[in-house]
Coordinates of C-alpha atoms in Angstrom, one line a residue:
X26 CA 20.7 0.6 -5.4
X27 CA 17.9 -2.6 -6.8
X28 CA 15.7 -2.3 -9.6
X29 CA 12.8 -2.4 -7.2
X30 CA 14.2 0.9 -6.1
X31 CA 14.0 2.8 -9.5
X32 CA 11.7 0.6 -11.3
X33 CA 8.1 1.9 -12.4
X34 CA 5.2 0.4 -11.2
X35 CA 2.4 2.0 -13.0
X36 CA 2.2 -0.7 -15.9
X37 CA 0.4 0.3 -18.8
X38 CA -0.9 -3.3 -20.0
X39 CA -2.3 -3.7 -23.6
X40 CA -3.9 -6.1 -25.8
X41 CA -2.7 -7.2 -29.3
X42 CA -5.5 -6.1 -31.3
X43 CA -4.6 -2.3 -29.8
X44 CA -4.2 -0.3 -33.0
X45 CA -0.9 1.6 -32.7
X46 CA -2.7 5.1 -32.2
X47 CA -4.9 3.6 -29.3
X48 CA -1.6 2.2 -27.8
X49 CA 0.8 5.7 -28.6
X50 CA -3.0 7.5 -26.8
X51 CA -2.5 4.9 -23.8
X52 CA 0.9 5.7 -23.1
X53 CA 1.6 9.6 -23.9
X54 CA -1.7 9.9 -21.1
X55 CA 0.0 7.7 -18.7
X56 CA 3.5 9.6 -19.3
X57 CA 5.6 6.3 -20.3
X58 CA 7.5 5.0 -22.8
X59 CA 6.6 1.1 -23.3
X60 CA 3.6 -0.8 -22.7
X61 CA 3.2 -4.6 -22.0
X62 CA 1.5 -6.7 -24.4
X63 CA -0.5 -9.6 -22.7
X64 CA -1.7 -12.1 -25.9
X65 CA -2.9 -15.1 -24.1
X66 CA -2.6 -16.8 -27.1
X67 CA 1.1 -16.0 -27.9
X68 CA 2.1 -17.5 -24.5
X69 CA 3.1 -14.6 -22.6
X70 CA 4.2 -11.0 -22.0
X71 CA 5.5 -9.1 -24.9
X72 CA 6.6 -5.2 -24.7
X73 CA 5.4 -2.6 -27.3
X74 CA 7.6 0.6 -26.9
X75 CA 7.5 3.8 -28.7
X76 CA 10.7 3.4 -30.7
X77 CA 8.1 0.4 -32.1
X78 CA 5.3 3.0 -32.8
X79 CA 8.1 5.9 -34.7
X80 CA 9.5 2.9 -36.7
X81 CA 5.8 1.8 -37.9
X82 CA 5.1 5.2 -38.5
X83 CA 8.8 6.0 -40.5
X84 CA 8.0 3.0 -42.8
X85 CA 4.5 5.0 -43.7
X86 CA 2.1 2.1 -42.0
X87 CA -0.7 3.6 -40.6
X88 CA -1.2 3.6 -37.0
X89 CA -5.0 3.5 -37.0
X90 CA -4.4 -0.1 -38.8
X91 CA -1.6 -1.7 -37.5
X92 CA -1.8 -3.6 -34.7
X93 CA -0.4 -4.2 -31.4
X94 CA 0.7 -7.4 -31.9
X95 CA 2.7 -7.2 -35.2
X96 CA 5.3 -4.5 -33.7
X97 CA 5.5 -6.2 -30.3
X98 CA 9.3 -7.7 -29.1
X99 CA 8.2 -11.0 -27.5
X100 CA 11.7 -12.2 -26.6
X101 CA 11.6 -9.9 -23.7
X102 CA 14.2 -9.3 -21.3
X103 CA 13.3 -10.1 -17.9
X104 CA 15.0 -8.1 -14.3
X105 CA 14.5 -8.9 -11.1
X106 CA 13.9 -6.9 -8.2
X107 CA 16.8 -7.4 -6.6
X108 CA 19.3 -7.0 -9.6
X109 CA 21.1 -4.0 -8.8
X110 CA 20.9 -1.1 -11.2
X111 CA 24.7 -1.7 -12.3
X112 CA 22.9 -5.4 -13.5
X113 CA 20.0 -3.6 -15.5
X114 CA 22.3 -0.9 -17.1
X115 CA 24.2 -4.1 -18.6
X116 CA 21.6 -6.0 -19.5
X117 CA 20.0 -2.8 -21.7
X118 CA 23.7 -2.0 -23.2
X119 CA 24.2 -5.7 -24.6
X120 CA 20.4 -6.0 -25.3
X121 CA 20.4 -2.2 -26.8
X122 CA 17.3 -1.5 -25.3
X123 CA 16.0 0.9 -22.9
X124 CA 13.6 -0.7 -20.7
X125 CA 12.9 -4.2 -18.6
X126 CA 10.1 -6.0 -17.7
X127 CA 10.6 -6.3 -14.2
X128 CA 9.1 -10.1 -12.6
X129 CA 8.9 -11.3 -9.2
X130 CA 7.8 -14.6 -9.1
X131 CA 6.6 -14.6 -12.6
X132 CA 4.3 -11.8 -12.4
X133 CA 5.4 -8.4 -13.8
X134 CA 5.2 -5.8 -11.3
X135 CA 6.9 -2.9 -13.1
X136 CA 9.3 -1.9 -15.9
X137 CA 12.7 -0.1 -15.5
X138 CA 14.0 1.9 -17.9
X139 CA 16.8 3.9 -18.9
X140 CA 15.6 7.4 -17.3
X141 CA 14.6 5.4 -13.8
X142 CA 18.7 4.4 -13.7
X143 CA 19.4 8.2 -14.4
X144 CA 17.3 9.1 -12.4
X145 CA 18.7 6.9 -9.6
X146 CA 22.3 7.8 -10.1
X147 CA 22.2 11.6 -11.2
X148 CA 21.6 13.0 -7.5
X149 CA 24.5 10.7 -6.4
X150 CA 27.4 12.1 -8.7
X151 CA 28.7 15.5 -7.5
X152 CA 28.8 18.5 -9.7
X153 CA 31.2 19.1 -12.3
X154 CA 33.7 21.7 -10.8
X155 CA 33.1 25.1 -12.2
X156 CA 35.4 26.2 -14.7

């Protein structure tokens, strides 16, 4: 199976003057986990997740204050559609990360993350045998 097959493509894309609230607001109504960060003035796509927003939040920074763009990972990842999910999986367990940006032909055009590969894979184990 490819990342285009377990991939998301409802992209939730922010700026980086977002405060952290309006971003964590952005993503718990659109039911994900990571939003992209387009700062045309850092040069690209960044990825704000919300491991980002608890750790902001743990070191008592306030998420009506903080920004977008000073909790954003801009040395992102990048999958491509055709990687298979065996590829992604790898590329999150060396990274220790839990999603992709996902580009095809420099355009992002959906994230994968960790629950997509579950998802994927789950209905094609077989049950455990009852005890």
């Amino acid at each position: 199976m490819l990342v285009r097959d377990a991939m998301s493509t409802v992209v939730l894309t922010i700026g980086p003057a977002h405060t952290l609230r309006q971003a964590a607001a952005l993503m718990s109504a659109r039911r994900v986990g990571a939003a992209l960060v387009h700062d045309p003035d850092a040069g690209g796509i960044g990825i704000l997740t919300e491991r980002d927003i608890l750790n902001s939040v743990a070191q008592g920074q306030d998420p009506d204050t903080e920004r977008t763009h000073a909790h954003t990972t801009n040395d992102v990842v990048f999958a491509a559609p055709t990687w298979t999910l065996e590829e992604a999986a790898a590329a999150m367990a060396h990274g220790g990360f839990r999603h992709l940006v996902v580009l095809d032909r420099e355009e992002a055009v959906g994230i994968v993350s960790v629950r997509d590969i579950i998802r994927c894979w789950a209905p094609l184990r077989q049950p455990a045998p009852a005890l």
